[in-house]
Amino acid sequence: MHAQAPSTRPDDYNIKDTKPQLGERWPHGGVRGGGGWISSERITSTYDLVEQMYYLYVRVVKAKDLPTNPVTGSCDPYVEVKLGNYKGKTQRFEKKTNPEWNQVFAFSKEKIQSSMLEVFVRDREMVARDDYLGKVVFDMNEVPTRVPPDSPLAPQWYRLEHRRGDSKVKGEIMLAVWMGTQADEAFPESWHSDAATVQGEGVYSVRSKVYVSPKLWYLRVNIIEAQDVESQDKSQLPQVFVKAQVGNQILKTKLCPTRTTSPFWNEDLIFVAAEPFEEQLVLTVENKASPTKDELVGRKSLPLNIFERRLDHRPVHSSWFNLEKFGFGVLEADRRKEHKFSTRIHIRACLEGAYHVLDESTMYISDQRPTARQLWKQPVGILEVGILSAQGLQPMKTKDGRGTTDAYCVAKYGQKWVRTRTIVESFSPKWNEQYTWEVYDPCTVITLGVFDNCHLGGNEKPAAGGGPGRDSRIGKVRIRLSTLETDRIYTHSYPLLVLQPSGVKKMGELQIAFRFTCLSLTHMIYLYGRPLLPKMHYLHPFTVSQLDSLRYEAMNIVASRLGRAEPPLRKEVVEYMLDVDSHMWSMRRSKANFFRIVSLFTGMVSMSKWLGEVRHWKNPVTSVLVHVLFCILICYPELILPTIFLYMFLIGIWNYRFRPRHPPHMDTKLSWAEAVHPDELDEEFDTFPTSKPQDVIRMRYDRLRSVAGKIQTVVGDMATQGERLHALLSWRDPRATCLFIVFCLCTAIILYVTPFKLVTLLAGFYFLRHPRFRSKMPSIPSNLFRRLPSAADSML
């Protein structure tokens, strides 16, 4: 099996500059400031990072005095808005002659093919076709244009006309019709003609929405002790532990080492909780009756809102709680009085407000603020993002025998998630929606993902297990704000790259415009010297394993809460945006990280090669110049540090010419995605636990052992070198330590009586001596060091 060859040209994986017509243009080609487009450097419009799109808006408010059906004596009205081939319908009311709809319809101006807008009021019939109650007709040339921030257009009453339009009929309808842009307040909630084929509940999942992550807290429960613990077997003392549960999170204390009725633990258990608090803290004391059996002693349920919210590291008060006894049913209520004492548990619990609850990887963190709003600082900047369009998307599903894609884009920064509307059945969707975020730290990352909507009603694709469909991933883009110049508008087309079992694949391109505006330069520069996370993370840090498990629970909570919104931001979308599988083993990712480390040493390697050439006099002129420079620095040692810093300054100035012009993006070569082995890809996409046959597992396990063996050897070698350094003075080898301390004494005496310049000059000349004066054998210090003992002798 050979490595996969890249299926597309490497140039297709690069960022491309685009020149979209951004900004606001007056309707009908009007002139503003001397040009059709805003040409000033600082554009003041709200929607200045997107291309302007025009829509015909029709707001259907209500109707009155509608005629009733002579047969049924009632009226079940609804409104149908028709423009050319596009029809939109309101909901239907039963037995109501004065209905209120308050619904808005939006028709894209690019697709308008008719000069007349018709609004029909109909009455649903049970048997025959729906009865016609009346209509209102508008001439498209007479429709007014509304440009925000103008106030909304006031709706008016219109008398209903007969089908032929020659007379008025009974009933009136209140309407507002205007031409506007996507900056209109009615745009997000409108029924769009672009999505006319969407039916049922799918209508809600088409609209653009803004979501807010739930407010997350760390719940710290310090289990101190318990009293009056009784075992069912009275002949032996209980040996107990405490199990604590918050929602799906279950943690246990260690087993009390002694058998006693008053066990003591003093253990911290950390949970993640989200406001509003729906779960309770359930404490259960259990006795280890046998190695295979745990018997319940008592339990207590505590609502989370009773606990103190701590904003610093001051201690909180502890409390005693009586546990509810187990084993007494409803019919045994009288037996409760037999117990004079009940088991009590002593805990100290608080909601930690001074930590930042991590729900995303620290490598791509977008928010570092603590939970408590009182501890937030002022924002240092504003991030504006215009999600323009996508190009060349791949068909993600099949409908009526042809490939199609219903794409929408999700952006996540801080606690704010945004979702654009879904463009139905288009491989080149145009969203042109703009969103704004406050920036509290420039060293953060905004993530944008493109997905295929599989919940539009009637065309869902079922999942492999027969369950509901999952929104497919099309691609993801990350932008680190600190790599952006302030107040500059970036307009780029980003490749959407996805790693599939067949290899890396380009799914299309995402065209976005964004600008990072600085509010306070001094505050931003000050932040560069501040720690990344809030102070409590450093005063009372969590362990690495705790952080991993807590992040996993936080992601689950965020996904479940956003999945309950309307329309839902589904679990697969949230997990992809939060990199839920970033901790999983991958041979490809391990190789990529290894070569990242290797590349860090390229500068040192090239420097050592150059120094080796100087020492071996490959170029005599260079070697002589190095000797001259070395003599100058020894004669004037005060010039050494200034020379080093001046050299670094000149390197920085020289590199300014070659500074990157684009923000960094997904690099397939760096990710080791182009030359990855097919079997390694298959392993990366395997489920956990694995679902592969035994022979494949055996082969992969042997390969993993081989790789881990090499890593183990390297780590062992590094430990050995450190232990040898320690052995120089530890008398583990008394002769070697004696030699070393005698050498140290002699060296100290020589350095004390000899000028430092002379010693350094002689050492430098000795190091740079000509090869004919140099032995091929290792030096005496190297031989001594390699002979020193290490702890490897004590390894089993």
Tab-separated table of N, CA and C in Angstrom, residues 71-186:
chain	number	residue	atom	x	y	z
A	71	VAL	N	-71.883	27.349	4.043
A	71	VAL	CA	-72.234	25.977	4.400
A	71	VAL	C	-71.862	25.687	5.854
A	72	THR	N	-70.578	25.962	6.196
A	72	THR	CA	-70.094	25.646	7.555
A	72	THR	C	-70.364	26.756	8.553
A	73	GLY	N	-70.579	27.975	8.056
A	73	GLY	CA	-70.821	29.096	8.958
A	73	GLY	C	-69.576	29.579	9.668
A	74	SER	N	-68.393	29.145	9.219
A	74	SER	CA	-67.141	29.556	9.848
A	74	SER	C	-66.132	29.920	8.767
A	75	CYS	N	-64.941	30.340	9.227
A	75	CYS	CA	-63.874	30.724	8.291
A	75	CYS	C	-62.539	30.235	8.840
A	76	ASP	N	-61.780	29.493	8.010
A	76	ASP	CA	-60.436	29.004	8.381
A	76	ASP	C	-59.418	29.694	7.482
A	77	PRO	N	-59.066	30.943	7.772
A	77	PRO	CA	-58.306	31.740	6.802
A	77	PRO	C	-56.797	31.511	6.865
A	78	TYR	N	-56.171	31.708	5.725
A	78	TYR	CA	-54.723	31.834	5.626
A	78	TYR	C	-54.419	32.745	4.450
A	79	VAL	N	-53.189	33.243	4.374
A	79	VAL	CA	-52.787	34.186	3.323
A	79	VAL	C	-51.724	33.540	2.457
A	80	GLU	N	-51.873	33.732	1.151
A	80	GLU	CA	-50.881	33.244	0.188
A	80	GLU	C	-50.296	34.455	-0.533
A	81	VAL	N	-48.981	34.606	-0.433
A	81	VAL	CA	-48.267	35.707	-1.096
A	81	VAL	C	-47.591	35.144	-2.330
A	82	LYS	N	-47.918	35.672	-3.504
A	82	LYS	CA	-47.426	35.133	-4.773
A	82	LYS	C	-46.683	36.207	-5.544
A	83	LEU	N	-45.472	35.865	-5.981
A	83	LEU	CA	-44.663	36.750	-6.814
A	83	LEU	C	-44.019	35.887	-7.882
A	84	GLY	N	-44.571	35.925	-9.089
A	84	GLY	CA	-44.064	35.080	-10.163
A	84	GLY	C	-44.302	33.612	-9.833
A	85	ASN	N	-43.219	32.826	-9.844
A	85	ASN	CA	-43.342	31.394	-9.559
A	85	ASN	C	-43.236	31.062	-8.072
A	86	TYR	N	-42.993	32.076	-7.224
A	86	TYR	CA	-42.793	31.827	-5.804
A	86	TYR	C	-44.080	32.096	-5.036
A	87	LYS	N	-44.401	31.159	-4.132
A	87	LYS	CA	-45.581	31.288	-3.295
A	87	LYS	C	-45.192	31.052	-1.836
A	88	GLY	N	-45.669	31.934	-0.961
A	88	GLY	CA	-45.474	31.746	0.470
A	88	GLY	C	-46.814	31.771	1.172
A	89	LYS	N	-46.981	30.884	2.163
A	89	LYS	CA	-48.254	30.780	2.872
A	89	LYS	C	-48.050	31.011	4.361
A	90	THR	N	-49.014	31.715	4.959
A	90	THR	CA	-49.016	31.883	6.409
A	90	THR	C	-49.635	30.650	7.053
A	91	GLN	N	-49.619	30.624	8.381
A	91	GLN	CA	-50.315	29.554	9.076
A	91	GLN	C	-51.825	29.743	8.944
A	92	ARG	N	-52.575	28.677	9.151
A	92	ARG	CA	-54.032	28.717	9.001
A	92	ARG	C	-54.676	28.733	10.388
A	93	PHE	N	-55.654	29.638	10.562
A	93	PHE	CA	-56.431	29.696	11.795
A	93	PHE	C	-57.778	29.034	11.574
A	94	GLU	N	-58.258	28.358	12.576
A	94	GLU	CA	-59.559	27.708	12.484
A	94	GLU	C	-60.637	28.579	13.115
A	95	LYS	N	-61.720	28.780	12.343
A	95	LYS	CA	-62.927	29.467	12.817
A	95	LYS	C	-62.570	30.831	13.388
A	96	LYS	N	-61.941	31.656	12.556
A	96	LYS	CA	-61.539	32.974	13.011
A	96	LYS	C	-61.721	33.959	11.859
A	97	THR	N	-62.548	34.951	12.056
A	97	THR	CA	-62.767	35.956	11.004
A	97	THR	C	-61.875	37.169	11.188
A	98	ASN	N	-61.197	37.270	12.348
A	98	ASN	CA	-60.254	38.374	12.592
A	98	ASN	C	-58.884	37.804	12.979
A	99	PRO	N	-58.208	37.090	12.077
A	99	PRO	CA	-56.930	36.439	12.432
A	99	PRO	C	-55.778	37.438	12.492
A	100	GLU	N	-54.744	37.083	13.270
A	100	GLU	CA	-53.506	37.870	13.339
A	100	GLU	C	-52.336	36.939	13.032
A	101	TRP	N	-51.608	37.243	11.950
A	101	TRP	CA	-50.471	36.400	11.553
A	101	TRP	C	-49.126	37.025	11.941
A	102	ASN	N	-48.945	38.292	11.576
A	102	ASN	CA	-47.694	39.027	11.845
A	102	ASN	C	-46.482	38.240	11.340
A	103	GLN	N	-46.528	37.889	10.069
A	103	GLN	CA	-45.477	37.094	9.433
A	103	GLN	C	-44.898	37.881	8.268
A	104	VAL	N	-43.582	37.724	8.047
A	104	VAL	CA	-42.881	38.477	7.001
A	104	VAL	C	-42.372	37.508	5.942
A	105	PHE	N	-42.554	37.904	4.671
A	105	PHE	CA	-42.045	37.140	3.532
A	105	PHE	C	-40.985	37.979	2.831
A	106	ALA	N	-39.907	37.317	2.396
A	106	ALA	CA	-38.807	38.012	1.709
A	106	ALA	C	-38.543	37.330	0.375
A	107	PHE	N	-38.554	38.114	-0.702
A	107	PHE	CA	-38.297	37.611	-2.045
A	107	PHE	C	-37.017	38.259	-2.561
A	108	SER	N	-36.056	37.442	-2.958
A	108	SER	CA	-34.786	37.972	-3.454
A	108	SER	C	-35.013	38.755	-4.744
A	109	LYS	N	-34.453	39.970	-4.799
A	109	LYS	CA	-34.661	40.828	-5.963
A	109	LYS	C	-34.048	40.222	-7.217
A	110	GLU	N	-32.945	39.448	-7.038
A	110	GLU	CA	-32.283	38.850	-8.199
A	110	GLU	C	-33.183	37.864	-8.927
A	111	LYS	N	-34.151	37.255	-8.195
A	111	LYS	CA	-34.979	36.206	-8.780
A	111	LYS	C	-36.403	36.666	-9.074
A	112	ILE	N	-36.666	37.970	-8.932
A	112	ILE	CA	-38.010	38.478	-9.215
A	112	ILE	C	-38.225	38.513	-10.730
A	113	GLN	N	-39.257	37.844	-11.191
A	113	GLN	CA	-39.547	37.780	-12.633
A	113	GLN	C	-40.913	38.375	-12.975
A	114	SER	N	-41.583	38.935	-11.994
A	114	SER	CA	-42.920	39.478	-12.224
A	114	SER	C	-42.958	40.936	-11.806
A	115	SER	N	-43.829	41.692	-12.438
A	115	SER	CA	-43.984	43.111	-12.094
A	115	SER	C	-45.150	43.326	-11.155
A	116	MET	N	-45.851	42.232	-10.779
A	116	MET	CA	-47.021	42.339	-9.917
A	116	MET	C	-46.853	41.413	-8.713
A	117	LEU	N	-47.168	41.934	-7.519
A	117	LEU	CA	-47.202	41.151	-6.293
A	117	LEU	C	-48.664	40.932	-5.917
A	118	GLU	N	-49.033	39.677	-5.719
A	118	GLU	CA	-50.416	39.343	-5.400
A	118	GLU	C	-50.479	38.716	-4.007
A	119	VAL	N	-51.398	39.224	-3.195
A	119	VAL	CA	-51.630	38.703	-1.854
A	119	VAL	C	-53.055	38.171	-1.809
A	120	PHE	N	-53.200	36.850	-1.678
A	120	PHE	CA	-54.512	36.199	-1.672
A	120	PHE	C	-54.893	35.839	-0.242
A	121	VAL	N	-56.160	36.010	0.088
A	121	VAL	CA	-56.718	35.505	1.336
A	121	VAL	C	-57.634	34.341	0.976
A	122	ARG	N	-57.371	33.168	1.577
A	122	ARG	CA	-58.116	31.967	1.225
A	122	ARG	C	-58.727	31.345	2.475
A	123	ASP	N	-59.787	30.570	2.233
A	123	ASP	CA	-60.460	29.824	3.282
A	123	ASP	C	-60.324	28.343	2.956
A	124	ARG	N	-59.789	27.568	3.897
A	124	ARG	CA	-59.554	26.155	3.606
A	124	ARG	C	-60.865	25.394	3.540
A	125	GLU	N	-61.034	24.617	2.468
A	125	GLU	CA	-62.202	23.761	2.307
A	125	GLU	C	-61.821	22.332	2.639
A	126	MET	N	-62.759	21.566	3.144
A	126	MET	CA	-62.494	20.189	3.531
A	126	MET	C	-62.474	19.245	2.336
A	127	VAL	N	-63.317	19.509	1.325
A	127	VAL	CA	-63.484	18.573	0.213
A	127	VAL	C	-62.869	19.142	-1.059
A	128	ALA	N	-63.426	20.238	-1.521
A	128	ALA	CA	-62.966	20.813	-2.788
A	128	ALA	C	-61.731	21.675	-2.557
A	129	ARG	N	-61.341	22.429	-3.585
A	129	ARG	CA	-60.187	23.306	-3.467
A	129	ARG	C	-60.504	24.465	-2.526
A	130	ASP	N	-59.460	25.083	-1.998
A	130	ASP	CA	-59.651	26.151	-1.020
A	130	ASP	C	-60.447	27.308	-1.627
A	131	ASP	N	-61.351	27.846	-0.808
A	131	ASP	CA	-62.216	28.921	-1.263
A	131	ASP	C	-61.437	30.226	-1.328
A	132	TYR	N	-61.791	31.039	-2.298
A	132	TYR	CA	-61.107	32.305	-2.541
A	132	TYR	C	-61.895	33.422	-1.873
A	133	LEU	N	-61.258	34.167	-0.933
A	133	LEU	CA	-61.961	35.242	-0.230
A	133	LEU	C	-61.678	36.615	-0.819
A	134	GLY	N	-60.492	36.834	-1.355
A	134	GLY	CA	-60.163	38.127	-1.927
A	134	GLY	C	-58.674	38.277	-2.116
A	135	LYS	N	-58.260	39.354	-2.729
A	135	LYS	CA	-56.832	39.563	-2.986
A	135	LYS	C	-56.511	41.047	-2.955
A	136	VAL	N	-55.202	41.335	-2.859
A	136	VAL	CA	-54.663	42.688	-2.972
A	136	VAL	C	-53.485	42.611	-3.929
A	137	VAL	N	-53.418	43.532	-4.898
A	137	VAL	CA	-52.370	43.513	-5.915
A	137	VAL	C	-51.513	44.767	-5.774
A	138	PHE	N	-50.189	44.598	-5.867
A	138	PHE	CA	-49.245	45.715	-5.796
A	138	PHE	C	-48.415	45.744	-7.073
A	139	ASP	N	-48.201	46.939	-7.586
A	139	ASP	CA	-47.313	47.138	-8.733
A	139	ASP	C	-45.889	47.274	-8.206
A	140	MET	N	-44.957	46.466	-8.720
A	140	MET	CA	-43.590	46.468	-8.216
A	140	MET	C	-42.919	47.831	-8.376
A	141	ASN	N	-43.325	48.596	-9.374
A	141	ASN	CA	-42.711	49.914	-9.590
A	141	ASN	C	-43.136	50.925	-8.533
A	142	GLU	N	-44.204	50.627	-7.799
A	142	GLU	CA	-44.722	51.563	-6.797
A	142	GLU	C	-44.259	51.216	-5.382
A	143	VAL	N	-43.497	50.131	-5.237
A	143	VAL	CA	-43.086	49.689	-3.899
A	143	VAL	C	-42.015	50.624	-3.357
A	144	PRO	N	-42.191	51.172	-2.134
A	144	PRO	CA	-41.172	52.080	-1.585
A	144	PRO	C	-39.945	51.312	-1.104
A	145	THR	N	-38.854	52.043	-0.948
A	145	THR	CA	-37.601	51.460	-0.468
A	145	THR	C	-37.305	51.984	0.925
A	146	ARG	N	-36.948	51.076	1.812
A	146	ARG	CA	-36.600	51.453	3.173
A	146	ARG	C	-35.121	51.188	3.403
A	147	VAL	N	-34.397	52.167	3.895
A	147	VAL	CA	-32.969	52.023	4.176
A	147	VAL	C	-32.749	52.238	5.659
A	148	PRO	N	-32.372	51.201	6.414
A	148	PRO	CA	-32.061	51.404	7.841
A	148	PRO	C	-30.955	52.451	7.972
A	149	PRO	N	-30.940	53.245	9.043
A	149	PRO	CA	-31.718	53.098	10.285
A	149	PRO	C	-33.076	53.775	10.265
A	150	ASP	N	-33.704	53.955	9.098
A	150	ASP	CA	-35.074	54.457	9.089
A	150	ASP	C	-35.973	53.527	9.891
A	151	SER	N	-37.033	54.079	10.459
A	151	SER	CA	-37.982	53.279	11.218
A	151	SER	C	-38.718	52.312	10.302
A	152	PRO	N	-39.251	51.216	10.848
A	152	PRO	CA	-39.989	50.266	10.000
A	152	PRO	C	-41.194	50.908	9.335
A	153	LEU	N	-41.526	50.376	8.175
A	153	LEU	CA	-42.658	50.887	7.413
A	153	LEU	C	-43.958	50.510	8.113
A	154	ALA	N	-44.847	51.487	8.282
A	154	ALA	CA	-46.109	51.238	8.981
A	154	ALA	C	-47.052	50.447	8.085
A	155	PRO	N	-47.652	49.360	8.566
A	155	PRO	CA	-48.615	48.607	7.757
A	155	PRO	C	-49.930	49.381	7.596
A	156	GLN	N	-50.643	49.087	6.510
A	156	GLN	CA	-51.898	49.781	6.210
A	156	GLN	C	-52.997	48.762	5.945
A	157	TRP	N	-54.254	49.233	6.107
A	157	TRP	CA	-55.399	48.386	5.792
A	157	TRP	C	-55.705	48.472	4.306
A	158	TYR	N	-55.974	47.332	3.690
A	158	TYR	CA	-56.346	47.273	2.266
A	158	TYR	C	-57.651	46.495	2.148
A	159	ARG	N	-58.597	47.056	1.364
A	159	ARG	CA	-59.825	46.321	1.085
A	159	ARG	C	-59.524	45.190	0.106
A	160	LEU	N	-60.157	44.057	0.351
A	160	LEU	CA	-59.950	42.913	-0.526
A	160	LEU	C	-60.701	43.111	-1.841
A	161	GLU	N	-60.067	42.703	-2.928
A	161	GLU	CA	-60.668	42.806	-4.253
A	161	GLU	C	-61.201	41.450	-4.687
A	162	HIS	N	-62.086	41.495	-5.646
A	162	HIS	CA	-62.616	40.278	-6.252
A	162	HIS	C	-61.535	39.605	-7.076
A	163	ARG	N	-61.765	38.327	-7.418
A	163	ARG	CA	-60.771	37.569	-8.185
A	163	ARG	C	-60.380	38.298	-9.475
A	164	ARG	N	-61.380	38.868	-10.163
A	164	ARG	CA	-61.103	39.546	-11.440
A	164	ARG	C	-60.627	40.975	-11.224
A	165	GLY	N	-60.667	41.468	-9.991
A	165	GLY	CA	-60.164	42.800	-9.695
A	165	GLY	C	-61.086	43.923	-10.101
A	166	ASP	N	-62.365	43.598	-10.423
A	166	ASP	CA	-63.271	44.640	-10.903
A	166	ASP	C	-64.126	45.223	-9.790
A	167	SER	N	-64.077	44.646	-8.586
A	167	SER	CA	-64.905	45.170	-7.505
A	167	SER	C	-64.293	44.784	-6.174
A	168	LYS	N	-64.743	45.477	-5.121
A	168	LYS	CA	-64.286	45.167	-3.770
A	168	LYS	C	-65.209	44.124	-3.148
A	169	VAL	N	-64.664	43.331	-2.227
A	169	VAL	CA	-65.460	42.339	-1.521
A	169	VAL	C	-65.325	42.605	-0.024
A	170	LYS	N	-66.066	41.840	0.768
A	170	LYS	CA	-66.071	42.041	2.207
A	170	LYS	C	-64.732	41.598	2.799
A	171	GLY	N	-64.244	42.367	3.744
A	171	GLY	CA	-63.006	42.008	4.435
A	171	GLY	C	-61.861	42.946	4.125
A	172	GLU	N	-60.972	43.102	5.098
A	172	GLU	CA	-59.778	43.942	4.938
A	172	GLU	C	-58.564	43.191	5.471
A	173	ILE	N	-57.393	43.525	4.959
A	173	ILE	CA	-56.142	42.917	5.414
A	173	ILE	C	-55.116	44.020	5.628
A	174	MET	N	-54.339	43.880	6.698
A	174	MET	CA	-53.304	44.876	7.024
A	174	MET	C	-51.962	44.363	6.518
A	175	LEU	N	-51.316	45.156	5.659
A	175	LEU	CA	-50.067	44.755	5.008
A	175	LEU	C	-49.066	45.888	5.040
A	176	ALA	N	-47.795	45.518	4.908
A	176	ALA	CA	-46.718	46.471	4.640
A	176	ALA	C	-45.818	45.843	3.585
A	177	VAL	N	-45.546	46.561	2.504
A	177	VAL	CA	-44.713	46.055	1.412
A	177	VAL	C	-43.621	47.080	1.153
A	178	TRP	N	-42.355	46.626	1.187
A	178	TRP	CA	-41.256	47.544	0.936
A	178	TRP	C	-40.058	46.789	0.381
A	179	MET	N	-39.167	47.541	-0.225
A	179	MET	CA	-37.910	46.989	-0.730
A	179	MET	C	-36.815	47.345	0.273
A	180	GLY	N	-36.047	46.326	0.720
A	180	GLY	CA	-34.998	46.555	1.701
A	180	GLY	C	-33.802	45.655	1.454
A	181	THR	N	-32.843	45.703	2.368
A	181	THR	CA	-31.619	44.902	2.254
A	181	THR	C	-31.564	43.891	3.396
A	182	GLN	N	-30.456	43.132	3.446
A	182	GLN	CA	-30.315	42.166	4.544
A	182	GLN	C	-30.045	42.843	5.872
A	183	ALA	N	-29.851	44.194	5.854
A	183	ALA	CA	-29.689	44.925	7.110
A	183	ALA	C	-31.026	45.195	7.782
A	184	ASP	N	-32.118	44.849	7.127
A	184	ASP	CA	-33.449	45.098	7.678
A	184	ASP	C	-33.699	44.223	8.904
A	185	GLU	N	-34.411	44.783	9.890
A	185	GLU	CA	-34.702	44.018	11.111
A	185	GLU	C	-35.555	42.796	10.825
A	186	ALA	N	-36.344	42.842	9.762
A	186	ALA	CA	-37.233	41.723	9.446
A	186	ALA	C	-36.500	40.572	8.781
